[in-house]
Coordinates of C-alpha atoms in Angstrom, one line a residue:
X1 CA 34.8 20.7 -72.3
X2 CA 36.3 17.2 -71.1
X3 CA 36.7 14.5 -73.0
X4 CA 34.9 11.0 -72.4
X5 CA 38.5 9.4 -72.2
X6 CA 39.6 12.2 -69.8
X7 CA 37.0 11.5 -67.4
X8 CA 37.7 7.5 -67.3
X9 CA 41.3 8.4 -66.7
X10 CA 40.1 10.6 -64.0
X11 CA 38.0 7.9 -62.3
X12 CA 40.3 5.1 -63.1
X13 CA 43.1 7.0 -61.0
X14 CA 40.7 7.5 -58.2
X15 CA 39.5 3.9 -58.1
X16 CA 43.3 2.8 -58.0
X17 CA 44.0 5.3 -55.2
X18 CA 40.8 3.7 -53.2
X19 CA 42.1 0.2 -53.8
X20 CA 45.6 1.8 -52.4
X21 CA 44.5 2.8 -49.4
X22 CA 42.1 -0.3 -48.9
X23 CA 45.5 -2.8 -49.3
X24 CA 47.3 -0.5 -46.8
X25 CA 44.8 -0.7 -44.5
X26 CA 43.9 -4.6 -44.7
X27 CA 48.5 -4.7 -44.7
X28 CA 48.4 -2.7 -40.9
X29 CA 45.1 -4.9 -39.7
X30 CA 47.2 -8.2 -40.7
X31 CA 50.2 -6.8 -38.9
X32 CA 48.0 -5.6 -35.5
X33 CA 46.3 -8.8 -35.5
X34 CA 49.9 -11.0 -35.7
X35 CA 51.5 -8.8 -33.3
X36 CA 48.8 -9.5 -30.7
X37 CA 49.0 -13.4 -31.5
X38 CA 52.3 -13.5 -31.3
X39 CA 51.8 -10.9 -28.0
X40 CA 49.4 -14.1 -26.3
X41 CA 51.8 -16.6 -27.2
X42 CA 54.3 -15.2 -25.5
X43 CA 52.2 -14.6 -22.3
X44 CA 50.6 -18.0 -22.9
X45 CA 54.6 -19.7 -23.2
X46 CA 55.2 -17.3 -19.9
X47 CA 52.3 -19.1 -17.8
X48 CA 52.9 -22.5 -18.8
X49 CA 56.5 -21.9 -17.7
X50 CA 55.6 -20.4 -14.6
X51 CA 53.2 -23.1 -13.4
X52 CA 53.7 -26.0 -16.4
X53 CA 51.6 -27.2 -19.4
X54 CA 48.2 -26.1 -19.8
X55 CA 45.3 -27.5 -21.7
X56 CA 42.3 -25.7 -23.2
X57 CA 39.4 -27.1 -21.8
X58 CA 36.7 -28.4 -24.5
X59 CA 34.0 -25.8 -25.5
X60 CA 31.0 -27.3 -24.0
X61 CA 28.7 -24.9 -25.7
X62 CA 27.1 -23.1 -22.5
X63 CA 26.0 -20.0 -22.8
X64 CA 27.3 -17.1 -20.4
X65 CA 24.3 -15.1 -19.0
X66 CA 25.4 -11.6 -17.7
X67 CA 24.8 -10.8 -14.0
X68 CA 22.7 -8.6 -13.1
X69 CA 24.0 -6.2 -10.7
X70 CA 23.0 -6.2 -7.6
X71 CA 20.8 -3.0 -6.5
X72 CA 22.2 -0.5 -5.0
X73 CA 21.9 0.6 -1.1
X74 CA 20.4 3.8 0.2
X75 CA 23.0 3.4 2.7
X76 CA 23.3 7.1 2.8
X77 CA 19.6 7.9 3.2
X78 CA 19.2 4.8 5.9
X79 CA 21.8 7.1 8.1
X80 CA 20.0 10.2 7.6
X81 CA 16.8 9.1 8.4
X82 CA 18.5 7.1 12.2
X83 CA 20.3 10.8 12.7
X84 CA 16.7 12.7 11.8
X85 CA 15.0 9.8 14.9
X86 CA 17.5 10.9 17.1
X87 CA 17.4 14.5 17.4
X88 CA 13.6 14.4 16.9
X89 CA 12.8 12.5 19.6
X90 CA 13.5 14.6 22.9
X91 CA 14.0 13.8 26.4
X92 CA 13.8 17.1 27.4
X93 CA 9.9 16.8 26.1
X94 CA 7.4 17.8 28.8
X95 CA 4.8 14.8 28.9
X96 CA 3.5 15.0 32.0
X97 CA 0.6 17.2 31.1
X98 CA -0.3 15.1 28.2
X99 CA -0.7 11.5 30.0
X100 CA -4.1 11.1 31.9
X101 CA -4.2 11.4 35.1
X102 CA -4.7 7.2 35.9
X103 CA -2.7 5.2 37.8
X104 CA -0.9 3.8 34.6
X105 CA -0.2 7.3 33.0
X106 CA -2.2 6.2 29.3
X107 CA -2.3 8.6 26.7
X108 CA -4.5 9.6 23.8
X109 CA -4.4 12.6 21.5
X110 CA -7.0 15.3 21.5
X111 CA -8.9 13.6 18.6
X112 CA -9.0 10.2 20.3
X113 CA -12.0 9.4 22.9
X114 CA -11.6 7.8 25.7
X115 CA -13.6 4.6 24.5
X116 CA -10.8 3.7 22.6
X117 CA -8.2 4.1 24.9
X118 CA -10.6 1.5 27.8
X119 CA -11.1 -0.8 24.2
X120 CA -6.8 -0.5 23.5
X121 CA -6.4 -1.7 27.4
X122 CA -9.4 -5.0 27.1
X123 CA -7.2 -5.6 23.8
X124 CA -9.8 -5.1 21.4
X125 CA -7.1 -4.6 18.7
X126 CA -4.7 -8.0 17.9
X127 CA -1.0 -7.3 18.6
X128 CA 0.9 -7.5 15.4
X129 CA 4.0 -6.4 16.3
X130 CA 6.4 -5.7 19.2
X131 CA 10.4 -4.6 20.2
X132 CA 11.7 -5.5 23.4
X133 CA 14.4 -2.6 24.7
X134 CA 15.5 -4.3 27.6
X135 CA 19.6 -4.1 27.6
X136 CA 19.9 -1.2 25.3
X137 CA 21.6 2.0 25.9
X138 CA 19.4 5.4 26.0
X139 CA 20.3 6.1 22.6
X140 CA 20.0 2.5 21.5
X141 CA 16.6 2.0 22.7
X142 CA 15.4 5.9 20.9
X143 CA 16.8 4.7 17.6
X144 CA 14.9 1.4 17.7
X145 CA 12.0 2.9 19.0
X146 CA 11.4 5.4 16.7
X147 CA 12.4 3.1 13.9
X148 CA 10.2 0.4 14.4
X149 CA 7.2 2.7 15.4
X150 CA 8.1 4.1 11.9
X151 CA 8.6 1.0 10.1
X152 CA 5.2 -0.5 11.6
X153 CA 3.1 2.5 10.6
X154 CA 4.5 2.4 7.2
X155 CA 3.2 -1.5 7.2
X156 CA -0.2 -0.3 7.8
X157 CA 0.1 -2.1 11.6
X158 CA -2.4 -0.7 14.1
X159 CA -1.4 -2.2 17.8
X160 CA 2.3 -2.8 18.5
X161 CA 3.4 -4.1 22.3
X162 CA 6.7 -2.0 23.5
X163 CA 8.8 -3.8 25.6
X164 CA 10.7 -1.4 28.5
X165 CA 10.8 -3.6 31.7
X166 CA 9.9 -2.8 35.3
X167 CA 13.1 -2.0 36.3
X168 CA 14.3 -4.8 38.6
X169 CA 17.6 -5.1 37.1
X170 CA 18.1 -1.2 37.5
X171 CA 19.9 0.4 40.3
X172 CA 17.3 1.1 43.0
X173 CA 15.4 -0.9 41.4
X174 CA 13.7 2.1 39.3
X175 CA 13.0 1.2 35.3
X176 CA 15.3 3.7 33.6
X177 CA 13.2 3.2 30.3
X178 CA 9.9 3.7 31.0
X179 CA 9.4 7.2 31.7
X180 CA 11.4 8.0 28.6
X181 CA 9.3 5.5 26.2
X182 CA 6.3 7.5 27.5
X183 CA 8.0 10.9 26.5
X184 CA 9.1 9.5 23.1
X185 CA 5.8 8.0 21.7
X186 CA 4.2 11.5 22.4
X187 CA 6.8 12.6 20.3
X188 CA 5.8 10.6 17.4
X189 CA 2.5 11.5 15.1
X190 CA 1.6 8.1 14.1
X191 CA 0.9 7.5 17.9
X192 CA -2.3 7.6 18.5
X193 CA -2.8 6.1 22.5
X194 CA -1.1 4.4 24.6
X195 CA -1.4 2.1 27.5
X196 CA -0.2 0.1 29.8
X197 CA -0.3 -3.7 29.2
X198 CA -2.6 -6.2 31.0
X199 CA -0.7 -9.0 33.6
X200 CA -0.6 -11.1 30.2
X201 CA 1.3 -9.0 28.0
X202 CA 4.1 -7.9 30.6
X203 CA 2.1 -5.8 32.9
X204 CA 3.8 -2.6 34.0
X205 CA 6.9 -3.7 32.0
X206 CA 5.7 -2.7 28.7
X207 CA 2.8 -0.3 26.5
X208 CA -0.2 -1.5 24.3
X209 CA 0.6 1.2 21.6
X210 CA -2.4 2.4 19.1
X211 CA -1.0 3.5 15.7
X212 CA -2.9 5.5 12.5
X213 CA -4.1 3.4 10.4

């Protein structure tokens, strides 16, 4: 059994060895913290004999606010979804058979009477929206197409004008877009019907498009 005394001497040579280590360890924080002062002054000596003297701007007391970063892109997905509008929409697609069989080539799916395709040509719907593909490329005008007949639906838009020209710019004077913005708008479900525009809205030069609502 261990004597009372035994036991302090025990504890007191613990408690000595704790303050040891405590002293050491205060001893190398000291010398860290020096050796990164003098480690600034030297860089600060450096810069001030690189460009001259500098003075430390008065604290004004404002308080830094951290940015918030910016939100990231779906760059990725954005370029995906342009590469998935062109292949989908074909110009290989047989439309012919699908168009009714007026002298401005209109178009309704099965589900759509005909009421609302003579309504869609009196403009009984407001135009919300329209794109204009004069001066674009084939591949140009498809990629806008299908985007902003995407984009609109997605907006909950129901009649969008599409701008396709009649052609008079065009060698032999024939409009290069219109037959393929007929063949493409079949191609796309939110397209309900189709017409051609009254004398007011561009006439044989553009399409009074019906979307889903």
């Amino acid at each position: 059994m261990k004597s009372p005394l035994f036991n302090s001497l025990q504890d007191l040579k613990t408690l000595q060895r704790e303050l040891q280590l405590r002293q050491r360890e205060q001893q190398e924080r000291l010398v860290r913290e020096a050796a990164q002062a003098r480690l600034r002054d030297q860089e600060r000596r450096l810069f001030e004999l690189s460009i001259g003297p500098v003075t430390t701007l008065p604290d004004k007391g404002l308080v830094q606010h951290a940015r918030n970063k910016p939100e990231a892109e779906p760059l990725q997905r954005e370029l995906d979804e342009r590469e998935a509008l062109r292949q989908a929409l074909s110009d290989d697609f047989d439309v012919d058979s699908l168009l009714e069989t007026d002298e401005t080539l209109s178009f309704r799916r099965s589900e759509i009477g005909p009421d609302v395709v003579r309504k869609l040509r009196r403009g009984h719907w407001t135009l919300q929206a329209q794109i204009d593909l004069h001066g674009l490329r084939r591949d140009q005008a498809r990629e806008a197409l299908g985007g902003f007949i995407q984009d609109s639906a997605r907006r909950g838009l129901r009649c969008v004008r599409v701008v396709h020209g009649k052609g008079n710019g065009s060698p032999g004077r024939e409009p290069v877009l219109k037959g393929r913005v007929r063949r493409w708008l079949v191609q796309k479900q939110e397209v309900l019907a189709f017409v051609q525009a009254r004398a007011s809205d561009g006439g044989s030069g553009a399409l009074m498009v019906l979307l889903k609502g």
